[in-house]
Amino acid sequence: MKILLGISGGIAAYKTPELVRLLKKAGHQVRVACTRNALELVSRIALETVSGEPVLFETFSPRTHPGVEHIDLAGWPDVVVIAPATANVIAKLAGGLADDFLTTVLLATPAPVWIAPGMNTRMWEHPATLENVRRLTGRGVRVIGPDSGELACGTSGPGRMSEPSVIVRILEEHFTRPRPLAGRRVLITAGATREHLDPVRFISNPSTGRMGVALARAARELGAEVTLVHGHLEVPVPDGVVAVPAVSAMELHRVVFEWKDRADLLIMTAAVGDYMSASPAAEKMKKEALGATLTLQLVRTPDILAELSQPGNDPSGPGNRPGERRPILVGFAAETAGGDESRLLELARQKLSRKGCDALFANDVSLTGAGFASETNQGVLLFADGCVVWVPQGTKDQVAASLLESVVASLLR
């Protein structure tokens, strides 16, 4: 694997020659890019000796071959690891700033990015730093550490960069794990649909699309070719995922049916509106003309999941055209069970039966940490064969990984 190690100006930079050595020992190609401040804390000669490559840090430097150095380097690695990642570099990465060689490479690279933070405890715990880390993880950046312990400033607490051996172990475990979805195509819907009443008003719901985006990211990491059909999102689409926008339920219906025959697995997490305006106004409705009350005529939107589950779309039989099979279908249901697990399970069973899909995940949005806009989730995954898997509360990335593991084991063997 080709690894670009980015080094910023934290005291833990002195550990990076050992990190390079361990990565090379594990069989990886390693190149180093750093900030000028980093070279005040670690020897350029030491880094070049252990890596066998020149250390790059100047945006404008003499060139021995044609090309733009930061663009060339950005396209080289399979993964970028920033260690240590200072509060300053984390803030720049979160804000999309590119004011030196390292941050310019980071903005230009299509490779996945990992950061190993290293800084003073107060800097790590500052709300701005924590918010920047949340923004980065929402974009798919992975974080290793930081650890707690004695810091160079003489204090003790969280903020110490993880040891080089730990960083290497975590990278190895991640990139050498099985990729059971390699060669599979996964279609995921996410976000909230909007049913317009007129050009400026619409009916919608609080979905942010976080769960669907987390599933898209997890499926991509398991080797799948992922397409995300999305309504309104409040989080970015992960790198390497094909994004297809669909504003309304009718648009989502059209796009899903256009793409379904290309998918092996279809996961419906989108919060699709159940009703739409019977006759949306072409121009903005003036409240002076509407009066004190407004009566709307609404009509049902298509039940996309139920339509996909029709007999003609049986996964073990022919699809809409000769020789085709429908994808395996996984539905999602946001329920209000008041914290009653037996009630949630019963609601999930009823919906699974009505929809006719292969599996259904139900979460109780009345629980703290499982509702819309939450960064965590929990619930129950129910399969058509009666198998039940309870998914404990975790981040939506953790829940996504757990759900895909269960779906792959049960439906894609």
XYZ file of C-alpha atoms in Angstrom:
413
model
C 0.000 0.000 0.000
C 1.222 3.507 -0.821
C 1.050 5.709 2.276
C 1.617 9.451 2.393
C 2.621 10.486 5.911
C 1.825 14.118 6.650
C 3.660 15.585 9.634
C 2.570 18.810 11.301
C 4.335 20.826 13.964
C 3.464 19.032 17.190
C 6.074 17.777 19.628
C 5.101 14.191 18.766
C 6.728 14.761 15.363
C 9.911 13.358 16.907
C 8.228 9.908 16.862
C 7.584 9.924 13.122
C 10.867 8.315 11.957
C 9.823 5.262 14.000
C 6.364 5.393 12.420
C 7.934 5.446 8.950
C 10.224 2.551 9.881
C 7.326 0.404 11.107
C 5.224 1.154 8.021
C 8.135 0.228 5.755
C 8.758 -2.931 7.775
C 5.106 -3.892 7.204
C 5.744 -3.734 3.457
C 4.272 -0.337 2.597
C 5.677 2.378 0.371
C 5.981 5.597 2.375
C 6.494 9.183 1.296
C 6.595 12.146 3.660
C 5.141 15.644 3.380
C 5.341 18.051 6.281
C 4.939 21.611 7.443
C 7.936 23.864 8.022
C 7.212 23.825 11.756
C 7.446 20.030 11.769
C 11.062 20.252 10.600
C 11.859 22.258 13.733
C 10.950 19.144 15.736
C 12.165 16.228 13.612
C 15.210 15.832 11.378
C 14.600 15.946 7.651
C 17.679 13.738 7.183
C 16.265 11.129 9.565
C 12.953 11.025 7.695
C 14.647 10.766 4.310
C 16.939 8.015 5.580
C 14.150 5.777 6.903
C 11.733 6.465 4.033
C 14.262 6.384 1.212
C 12.400 9.324 -0.338
C 12.871 13.113 -0.270
C 10.807 14.968 2.318
C 8.478 17.459 0.636
C 7.475 20.681 2.345
C 7.902 23.588 -0.075
C 5.006 24.692 -2.242
C 7.408 26.478 -4.568
C 10.648 24.566 -5.007
C 13.033 23.729 -7.868
C 11.630 20.974 -10.050
C 13.546 18.106 -11.611
C 10.589 16.945 -13.706
C 7.507 18.600 -15.247
C 4.277 18.755 -13.306
C 2.753 20.404 -10.268
C 4.304 18.795 -7.213
C 1.407 18.978 -4.770
C -1.030 17.693 -7.413
C 1.315 14.880 -8.428
C 1.791 13.841 -4.806
C -1.938 14.113 -4.034
C -2.711 11.475 -6.658
C -0.011 9.037 -5.526
C -1.147 7.478 -2.208
C -3.715 4.838 -1.382
C -4.124 6.515 2.015
C -2.960 9.698 3.736
C -2.042 9.621 7.430
C -1.489 12.880 9.328
C 0.587 12.223 12.453
C 0.745 14.221 14.534
C -2.298 16.233 13.499
C -2.152 19.507 15.408
C -5.198 21.593 16.283
C -4.080 24.031 13.586
C -3.878 21.441 10.801
C -7.184 19.876 11.896
C -8.818 23.321 11.700
C -7.348 23.944 8.249
C -8.478 20.555 6.984
C -11.992 21.106 8.369
C -12.176 24.554 6.786
C -10.702 23.540 3.437
C -7.705 25.863 3.778
C -4.594 25.259 1.699
C -1.903 27.743 2.722
C 1.161 25.470 2.737
C 2.411 22.374 0.938
C 0.829 19.807 3.270
C -2.641 21.346 3.416
C -2.596 21.907 -0.345
C -1.941 18.191 -0.851
C -4.736 17.344 1.601
C -7.236 19.458 -0.308
C -6.242 17.888 -3.633
C -6.022 14.206 -2.727
C -8.825 11.739 -3.521
C -7.297 9.229 -1.080
C -8.911 8.462 2.299
C -7.452 10.538 5.121
C -6.609 9.400 8.658
C -5.496 11.734 11.432
C -3.667 10.984 14.679
C -4.221 14.110 16.804
C -1.470 15.313 19.093
C -1.787 18.449 21.218
C -2.240 19.891 24.707
C -5.306 18.640 26.612
C -6.981 22.051 26.688
C -6.490 22.442 22.954
C -7.958 18.976 22.316
C -10.959 19.651 24.551
C -11.636 23.118 23.117
C -15.103 23.209 21.513
C -13.628 24.464 18.232
C -11.275 21.489 17.968
C -13.979 18.980 18.862
C -16.353 20.553 16.330
C -13.650 20.422 13.646
C -13.072 16.734 14.379
C -16.834 16.081 14.145
C -16.928 17.850 10.789
C -14.042 15.765 9.509
C -15.474 12.446 10.682
C -18.734 13.420 8.980
C -16.765 13.622 5.735
C -15.246 10.205 6.276
C -11.924 11.194 7.846
C -10.874 8.569 10.396
C -9.322 9.438 13.740
C -6.746 7.418 15.683
C -6.541 8.501 19.326
C -5.529 10.683 20.953
C -4.338 8.827 24.043
C -4.273 10.085 27.625
C -1.080 10.423 29.622
C 1.845 12.679 30.393
C 2.244 15.466 27.851
C 5.350 17.420 26.870
C 3.905 20.565 28.456
C 4.029 18.893 31.865
C 0.309 18.230 32.235
C -1.526 14.930 32.065
C -4.690 14.118 30.119
C -6.036 13.359 26.642
C -4.159 14.778 23.676
C -1.078 12.584 23.354
C -0.571 11.148 19.876
C -1.037 7.384 19.751
C 2.199 5.414 19.664
C 3.571 4.541 16.194
C 3.020 0.822 16.816
C -0.656 1.477 17.627
C -1.142 3.609 14.503
C 0.386 0.884 12.318
C -1.711 -1.844 13.955
C -4.975 0.073 13.435
C -4.143 0.793 9.794
C -3.188 -2.836 9.169
C -6.368 -4.146 10.789
C -8.517 -1.785 8.731
C -6.947 -2.309 5.327
C -6.368 -6.060 5.571
C -9.850 -6.961 6.801
C -12.126 -8.932 4.464
C -14.034 -6.959 1.820
C -17.171 -9.097 1.437
C -18.905 -6.601 -0.848
C -16.102 -6.506 -3.422
C -17.665 -6.781 -6.868
C -21.154 -6.007 -5.506
C -23.281 -2.997 -6.383
C -25.145 -1.332 -3.542
C -27.900 1.250 -4.033
C -28.780 3.325 -0.954
C -31.419 6.025 -0.519
C -30.966 8.730 2.097
C -32.206 12.082 3.311
C -35.566 13.818 3.367
C -37.834 14.280 0.371
C -39.576 17.620 -0.141
C -43.113 17.876 -1.489
C -43.574 21.403 -2.786
C -46.823 23.279 -2.262
C -45.500 26.168 -4.327
C -41.987 27.252 -5.377
C -41.057 28.414 -1.845
C -43.018 26.110 0.503
C -42.825 22.372 0.963
C -43.772 19.492 3.267
C -40.793 17.575 4.622
C -39.352 15.921 7.733
C -36.299 16.295 10.027
C -34.111 13.622 8.399
C -30.486 14.719 7.887
C -29.381 11.682 5.872
C -26.650 10.774 8.384
C -27.634 7.101 8.606
C -27.786 6.607 4.857
C -24.481 8.385 4.345
C -22.896 6.229 7.067
C -24.163 3.106 5.285
C -22.790 4.350 1.970
C -19.397 4.930 3.561
C -19.419 1.517 5.258
C -20.459 -0.293 2.065
C -17.697 1.472 0.137
C -15.141 0.378 2.715
C -16.349 -3.220 2.355
C -15.525 -3.061 -1.340
C -18.906 -2.261 -2.887
C -19.619 0.010 -5.803
C -22.042 2.410 -4.098
C -24.702 4.725 -5.508
C -26.490 7.101 -3.126
C -29.879 8.411 -4.265
C -30.611 11.262 -1.913
C -33.107 13.882 -0.971
C -32.102 16.770 1.291
C -28.836 16.006 3.118
C -27.137 17.875 5.935
C -23.918 15.849 5.692
C -21.575 15.470 2.698
C -21.587 12.463 0.388
C -18.512 10.270 1.049
C -15.672 10.145 -1.455
C -15.945 7.309 -3.944
C -19.755 7.207 -3.810
C -21.886 8.108 -6.843
C -24.508 10.674 -5.762
C -27.847 11.012 -7.575
C -30.153 13.756 -6.218
C -33.923 13.319 -6.052
C -35.970 16.078 -4.427
C -39.465 14.604 -4.163
C -40.960 11.164 -3.542
C -41.920 10.902 -7.220
C -38.362 11.757 -8.284
C -36.952 9.242 -5.815
C -39.355 6.609 -7.152
C -38.262 7.288 -10.726
C -34.527 7.230 -9.958
C -34.693 4.099 -7.793
C -36.546 2.180 -10.495
C -34.034 3.400 -13.075
C -31.102 2.150 -10.984
C -32.497 -0.918 -9.213
C -31.617 -3.453 -11.901
C -27.945 -2.544 -11.541
C -27.884 -3.271 -7.800
C -27.279 -6.438 -5.800
C -28.412 -4.784 -2.556
C -30.844 -1.887 -2.122
C -31.076 -0.165 1.268
C -33.955 2.282 1.684
C -33.027 4.707 4.473
C -34.544 7.812 2.887
C -37.322 9.522 4.834
C -39.863 9.629 2.020
C -42.951 11.801 2.344
C -46.214 9.842 2.468
C -48.287 12.620 0.887
C -47.786 15.297 -1.740
C -49.828 18.219 -2.973
C -52.519 17.251 -5.470
C -51.840 20.448 -7.433
C -48.697 22.416 -6.485
C -48.995 26.109 -7.291
C -46.773 27.341 -10.118
C -46.234 30.658 -8.323
C -45.867 31.607 -4.681
C -49.229 31.570 -2.910
C -49.874 34.960 -1.314
C -51.127 34.720 2.241
C -53.298 37.786 1.703
C -55.223 35.818 -0.924
C -55.287 32.602 1.098
C -57.049 34.023 4.132
C -56.821 32.997 7.788
C -56.891 29.254 7.104
C -55.436 27.070 4.384
C -56.909 23.782 3.244
C -54.568 21.524 1.305
C -55.568 18.593 -0.846
C -52.901 15.918 -0.453
C -52.572 12.608 -2.266
C -50.544 9.526 -1.386
C -47.042 9.187 -2.776
C -45.872 5.846 -4.200
C -44.807 3.206 -1.663
C -41.408 2.570 -3.222
C -40.328 -0.283 -0.959
C -43.637 -2.135 -1.327
C -43.528 -1.768 -5.116
C -39.976 -3.106 -5.233
C -41.126 -6.143 -3.250
C -43.898 -7.123 -5.674
C -43.858 -10.745 -6.927
C -42.478 -9.697 -10.302
C -39.441 -8.381 -8.452
C -38.666 -11.558 -6.470
C -34.883 -11.734 -5.792
C -34.897 -15.485 -6.517
C -36.923 -15.114 -9.687
C -37.138 -13.008 -12.839
C -37.260 -9.241 -12.598
C -39.154 -6.770 -14.739
C -37.344 -7.993 -17.836
C -36.379 -11.570 -18.782
C -33.314 -12.873 -16.977
C -33.234 -10.064 -14.390
C -33.526 -10.368 -10.622
C -34.423 -7.660 -8.172
C -31.854 -6.636 -5.573
C -32.024 -7.788 -1.978
C -34.162 -5.194 -0.191
C -33.523 -3.716 3.242
C -36.041 -1.212 4.562
C -35.853 1.306 7.402
C -38.635 2.347 9.757
C -38.619 5.264 12.189
C -41.102 4.337 14.935
C -42.288 5.887 18.204
C -42.456 3.008 20.670
C -41.828 5.021 23.822
C -38.794 2.938 24.762
C -40.771 -0.335 24.751
C -38.593 -2.905 22.939
C -41.408 -5.439 22.558
C -43.587 -2.751 20.989
C -40.763 -1.746 18.629
C -40.258 -5.368 17.584
C -43.971 -5.818 16.914
C -44.099 -2.635 14.818
C -41.070 -3.866 12.869
C -42.727 -7.251 12.239
C -45.902 -5.594 10.991
C -44.025 -3.294 8.658
C -41.767 -6.066 7.347
C -44.877 -8.091 6.529
C -46.594 -5.154 4.800
C -43.559 -4.122 2.787
C -42.424 -7.603 1.794
C -38.730 -6.752 1.935
C -35.923 -9.136 2.926
C -34.952 -7.274 6.096
C -36.035 -4.183 7.985
C -34.273 -2.017 10.566
C -36.541 -0.183 13.002
C -35.412 2.493 15.424
C -37.386 4.182 18.178
C -37.041 7.894 17.458
C -38.670 8.751 20.780
C -35.448 7.627 22.500
C -32.619 10.065 23.148
C -29.769 9.249 20.795
C -31.888 7.397 18.238
C -33.896 10.155 16.598
C -33.495 12.460 13.636
C -30.319 14.586 13.519
C -28.702 12.475 16.242
C -25.103 11.356 15.741
C -25.987 7.982 17.294
C -28.594 5.332 16.616
C -29.888 1.989 17.880
C -32.703 -0.406 17.058
C -33.660 -3.846 15.824
C -32.868 -5.550 12.520
C -35.523 -8.086 11.557
C -35.152 -10.570 8.689
C -37.953 -12.161 6.670
C -36.948 -15.602 7.992
C -37.706 -14.401 11.540
C -34.120 -13.763 12.653
C -33.852 -10.783 15.025
C -30.671 -8.768 15.671
C -30.713 -6.032 18.306
C -28.246 -3.262 17.495
C -27.006 -1.382 20.590
C -26.526 2.369 20.659
C -23.432 3.567 18.856
C -22.366 6.185 16.377
C -24.167 5.935 13.071
C -20.929 4.713 11.489
C -20.787 1.912 14.075
C -24.452 1.037 13.548
C -23.948 1.045 9.770
C -21.018 -1.365 10.065
C -23.058 -3.662 12.327
C -26.069 -3.634 9.998
C -24.000 -4.439 6.922
C -22.202 -7.235 8.744
C -25.556 -8.843 9.597
C -27.019 -8.310 6.122
C -23.947 -9.756 4.403
C -23.901 -12.781 6.715
C -27.622 -13.504 6.319
C -28.495 -12.449 2.775
C -25.347 -12.240 0.645
C -23.538 -15.473 1.465
